mmCIF file with all atom_site columns, C-alpha atoms in Angstrom:
data_model
loop_
_atom_site.group_PDB
_atom_site.id
_atom_site.type_symbol
_atom_site.label_atom_id
_atom_site.label_alt_id
_atom_site.label_comp_id
_atom_site.label_asym_id
_atom_site.label_entity_id
_atom_site.label_seq_id
_atom_site.pdbx_PDB_ins_code
_atom_site.Cartn_x
_atom_site.Cartn_y
_atom_site.Cartn_z
_atom_site.occupancy
_atom_site.B_iso_or_equiv
_atom_site.pdbx_formal_charge
_atom_site.auth_seq_id
_atom_site.auth_comp_id
_atom_site.auth_asym_id
_atom_site.auth_atom_id
_atom_site.pdbx_PDB_model_num
ATOM 1  C CA . UNK A 1 1  ? 0.054  0.065  -0.324  1.00 33.00 ? 196 UNK A CA 1
ATOM 2  C CA . UNK A 1 2  ? 1.358  3.352  -0.584  1.00 35.00 ? 197 UNK A CA 1
ATOM 3  C CA . UNK A 1 3  ? 1.154  6.433  0.992   1.00 36.00 ? 198 UNK A CA 1
ATOM 4  C CA . UNK A 1 4  ? 0.645  9.662  -0.664  1.00 37.00 ? 199 UNK A CA 1
ATOM 5  C CA . UNK A 1 5  ? 0.758  13.268 0.144   1.00 38.00 ? 200 UNK A CA 1
ATOM 6  C CA . UNK A 1 6  ? 1.206  16.078 -2.337  1.00 39.00 ? 201 UNK A CA 1
ATOM 7  C CA . UNK A 1 7  ? 3.403  19.000 -1.589  1.00 40.00 ? 202 UNK A CA 1
ATOM 8  C CA . UNK A 1 8  ? 4.351  22.310 -3.270  1.00 40.00 ? 203 UNK A CA 1
ATOM 9  C CA . UNK A 1 9  ? 7.536  22.790 -5.057  1.00 43.00 ? 204 UNK A CA 1
ATOM 10 C CA . UNK A 1 10 ? 7.566  25.799 -7.325  1.00 42.00 ? 205 UNK A CA 1
ATOM 11 C CA . UNK A 1 11 ? 5.178  25.803 -9.651  1.00 40.00 ? 206 UNK A CA 1
ATOM 12 C CA . UNK A 1 12 ? 4.944  21.560 -9.349  1.00 42.00 ? 207 UNK A CA 1
ATOM 13 C CA . UNK A 1 13 ? 3.075  19.511 -7.545  1.00 47.00 ? 208 UNK A CA 1
ATOM 14 C CA . UNK A 1 14 ? 4.930  16.562 -6.140  1.00 47.00 ? 209 UNK A CA 1
ATOM 15 C CA . UNK A 1 15 ? 4.096  13.639 -4.424  1.00 52.00 ? 210 UNK A CA 1
ATOM 16 C CA . UNK A 1 16 ? 5.444  11.716 -1.451  1.00 52.00 ? 211 UNK A CA 1
ATOM 17 C CA . UNK A 1 17 ? 5.400  8.103  -1.693  1.00 55.00 ? 212 UNK A CA 1
ATOM 18 C CA . UNK A 1 18 ? 6.585  5.349  0.103   1.00 57.00 ? 213 UNK A CA 1
ATOM 19 C CA . UNK A 1 19 ? 6.727  2.105  -2.024  1.00 55.00 ? 214 UNK A CA 1
ATOM 20 C CA . UNK A 1 20 ? 6.744  -1.423 -0.960  1.00 61.00 ? 215 UNK A CA 1
ATOM 21 C CA . UNK A 1 21 ? 9.216  -4.141 -2.350  1.00 68.00 ? 216 UNK A CA 1
ATOM 22 C CA . UNK A 1 22 ? 7.982  -5.188 -5.635  1.00 72.00 ? 217 UNK A CA 1
ATOM 23 C CA . UNK A 1 23 ? 5.626  -1.896 -6.631  1.00 75.00 ? 218 UNK A CA 1
ATOM 24 C CA . UNK A 1 24 ? 4.296  -1.139 -9.773  1.00 79.00 ? 219 UNK A CA 1
ATOM 25 C CA . UNK A 1 25 ? 4.328  2.737  -10.572 1.00 79.00 ? 220 UNK A CA 1
ATOM 26 C CA . UNK A 1 26 ? 2.207  4.311  -12.971 1.00 83.00 ? 221 UNK A CA 1
ATOM 27 C CA . UNK A 1 27 ? 3.281  7.622  -13.672 1.00 84.00 ? 222 UNK A CA 1
ATOM 28 C CA . UNK A 1 28 ? 1.103  9.922  -15.816 1.00 86.00 ? 223 UNK A CA 1
ATOM 29 C CA . UNK A 1 29 ? 3.071  12.581 -18.676 1.00 89.00 ? 224 UNK A CA 1
ATOM 30 C CA . UNK A 1 30 ? 3.818  15.389 -17.482 1.00 90.00 ? 225 UNK A CA 1
ATOM 31 C CA . UNK A 1 31 ? 2.349  19.412 -18.437 1.00 91.00 ? 226 UNK A CA 1
ATOM 32 C CA . UNK A 1 32 ? 1.795  19.979 -22.241 1.00 92.00 ? 227 UNK A CA 1
ATOM 33 C CA . UNK A 1 33 ? 0.891  23.153 -23.703 1.00 93.00 ? 228 UNK A CA 1
ATOM 34 C CA . UNK A 1 34 ? -2.598 21.516 -24.342 1.00 91.00 ? 229 UNK A CA 1
ATOM 35 C CA . UNK A 1 35 ? -3.492 20.120 -20.416 1.00 87.00 ? 230 UNK A CA 1
ATOM 36 C CA . UNK A 1 36 ? -2.781 23.563 -19.963 1.00 90.00 ? 231 UNK A CA 1
ATOM 37 C CA . UNK A 1 37 ? -5.331 24.643 -22.021 1.00 90.00 ? 232 UNK A CA 1
ATOM 38 C CA . UNK A 1 38 ? -7.771 22.348 -20.722 1.00 89.00 ? 233 UNK A CA 1
ATOM 39 C CA . UNK A 1 39 ? -7.563 20.714 -24.849 1.00 87.00 ? 234 UNK A CA 1
ATOM 40 C CA . UNK A 1 40 ? -8.193 17.125 -25.172 1.00 86.00 ? 235 UNK A CA 1
ATOM 41 C CA . UNK A 1 41 ? -4.899 15.364 -27.248 1.00 81.00 ? 236 UNK A CA 1
ATOM 42 C CA . UNK A 1 42 ? -5.673 11.894 -28.225 1.00 83.00 ? 237 UNK A CA 1
ATOM 43 C CA . UNK A 1 43 ? -2.904 10.563 -29.752 1.00 87.00 ? 238 UNK A CA 1
ATOM 44 C CA . UNK A 1 44 ? -1.666 13.756 -31.375 1.00 89.00 ? 239 UNK A CA 1
ATOM 45 C CA . UNK A 1 45 ? 2.103  13.797 -30.731 1.00 91.00 ? 240 UNK A CA 1
ATOM 46 C CA . UNK A 1 46 ? 2.105  17.352 -28.741 1.00 91.00 ? 241 UNK A CA 1
ATOM 47 C CA . UNK A 1 47 ? 5.663  18.011 -26.439 1.00 92.00 ? 242 UNK A CA 1
ATOM 48 C CA . UNK A 1 48 ? 5.761  18.842 -22.725 1.00 94.00 ? 243 UNK A CA 1
ATOM 49 C CA . UNK A 1 49 ? 5.680  22.341 -21.863 1.00 94.00 ? 244 UNK A CA 1
ATOM 50 C CA . UNK A 1 50 ? 8.532  24.215 -19.594 1.00 95.00 ? 245 UNK A CA 1
ATOM 51 C CA . UNK A 1 51 ? 6.844  23.728 -16.575 1.00 94.00 ? 246 UNK A CA 1
ATOM 52 C CA . UNK A 1 52 ? 6.047  19.505 -17.811 1.00 93.00 ? 247 UNK A CA 1
ATOM 53 C CA . UNK A 1 53 ? 9.541  19.654 -18.260 1.00 93.00 ? 248 UNK A CA 1
ATOM 54 C CA . UNK A 1 54 ? 10.486 20.268 -15.005 1.00 93.00 ? 249 UNK A CA 1
ATOM 55 C CA . UNK A 1 55 ? 7.803  18.317 -13.795 1.00 92.00 ? 250 UNK A CA 1
ATOM 56 C CA . UNK A 1 56 ? 9.721  15.311 -15.289 1.00 92.00 ? 251 UNK A CA 1
ATOM 57 C CA . UNK A 1 57 ? 12.918 16.055 -13.420 1.00 92.00 ? 252 UNK A CA 1
ATOM 58 C CA . UNK A 1 58 ? 10.958 16.796 -10.173 1.00 91.00 ? 253 UNK A CA 1
ATOM 59 C CA . UNK A 1 59 ? 9.534  13.378 -10.311 1.00 89.00 ? 254 UNK A CA 1
ATOM 60 C CA . UNK A 1 60 ? 12.755 11.551 -11.405 1.00 89.00 ? 255 UNK A CA 1
ATOM 61 C CA . UNK A 1 61 ? 14.924 13.320 -8.445  1.00 89.00 ? 256 UNK A CA 1
ATOM 62 C CA . UNK A 1 62 ? 12.024 12.454 -6.034  1.00 85.00 ? 257 UNK A CA 1
ATOM 63 C CA . UNK A 1 63 ? 11.952 8.829  -7.430  1.00 84.00 ? 258 UNK A CA 1
ATOM 64 C CA . UNK A 1 64 ? 15.515 8.826  -7.772  1.00 82.00 ? 259 UNK A CA 1
ATOM 65 C CA . UNK A 1 65 ? 16.200 6.678  -4.488  1.00 79.00 ? 260 UNK A CA 1
ATOM 66 C CA . UNK A 1 66 ? 14.279 3.809  -5.979  1.00 78.00 ? 261 UNK A CA 1
ATOM 67 C CA . UNK A 1 67 ? 15.740 0.930  -8.033  1.00 77.00 ? 262 UNK A CA 1
ATOM 68 C CA . UNK A 1 68 ? 13.702 0.829  -11.287 1.00 79.00 ? 263 UNK A CA 1
ATOM 69 C CA . UNK A 1 69 ? 14.183 -2.583 -13.258 1.00 81.00 ? 264 UNK A CA 1
ATOM 70 C CA . UNK A 1 70 ? 11.859 -1.752 -16.337 1.00 82.00 ? 265 UNK A CA 1
ATOM 71 C CA . UNK A 1 71 ? 10.059 0.715  -17.734 1.00 84.00 ? 266 UNK A CA 1
ATOM 72 C CA . UNK A 1 72 ? 7.407  0.893  -20.189 1.00 86.00 ? 267 UNK A CA 1
ATOM 73 C CA . UNK A 1 73 ? 6.174  3.969  -22.258 1.00 88.00 ? 268 UNK A CA 1
ATOM 74 C CA . UNK A 1 74 ? 4.112  5.019  -25.225 1.00 90.00 ? 269 UNK A CA 1
ATOM 75 C CA . UNK A 1 75 ? 6.256  6.417  -28.260 1.00 91.00 ? 270 UNK A CA 1
ATOM 76 C CA . UNK A 1 76 ? 4.423  9.456  -28.198 1.00 93.00 ? 271 UNK A CA 1
ATOM 77 C CA . UNK A 1 77 ? 6.903  12.535 -27.304 1.00 94.00 ? 272 UNK A CA 1
ATOM 78 C CA . UNK A 1 78 ? 5.367  14.105 -24.037 1.00 93.00 ? 273 UNK A CA 1
ATOM 79 C CA . UNK A 1 79 ? 5.382  10.316 -22.464 1.00 92.00 ? 274 UNK A CA 1
ATOM 80 C CA . UNK A 1 80 ? 9.206  9.967  -23.689 1.00 92.00 ? 275 UNK A CA 1
ATOM 81 C CA . UNK A 1 81 ? 10.307 12.998 -22.397 1.00 93.00 ? 276 UNK A CA 1
ATOM 82 C CA . UNK A 1 82 ? 8.438  12.181 -19.189 1.00 92.00 ? 277 UNK A CA 1
ATOM 83 C CA . UNK A 1 83 ? 10.910 9.408  -18.727 1.00 90.00 ? 278 UNK A CA 1
ATOM 84 C CA . UNK A 1 84 ? 13.917 10.701 -20.076 1.00 90.00 ? 279 UNK A CA 1
ATOM 85 C CA . UNK A 1 85 ? 15.230 11.841 -16.035 1.00 90.00 ? 280 UNK A CA 1
ATOM 86 C CA . UNK A 1 86 ? 14.081 8.550  -15.131 1.00 83.00 ? 281 UNK A CA 1
ATOM 87 C CA . UNK A 1 87 ? 16.406 6.427  -17.527 1.00 76.00 ? 282 UNK A CA 1
ATOM 88 C CA . UNK A 1 88 ? 19.327 8.780  -17.635 1.00 69.00 ? 283 UNK A CA 1
ATOM 89 C CA . UNK A 1 89 ? 19.112 9.073  -13.440 1.00 59.00 ? 284 UNK A CA 1
ATOM 90 C CA . UNK A 1 90 ? 19.853 4.879  -13.194 1.00 49.00 ? 285 UNK A CA 1
ATOM 91 C CA . UNK A 1 91 ? 22.977 3.998  -11.980 1.00 45.00 ? 286 UNK A CA 1
#
């Protein structure tokens, strides 16, 4: 079971999460300009906004203390850009 609390760090909301061993973690892509404007994207390939890039790095930093064995990601740019900081933050 996860303990989830939200805290504010700049413009990003970051979860404080405690994960048990052998967990599956789902992360939604970070903010895009269309998210910000309340538009629906579907399969339209939209990149992250500057805020979204910051959110992705913040999430990778927050979760960097956990070992991630596998990353599965959509081929859409917003999803790939969200997981890039996780991929390069792993040892």
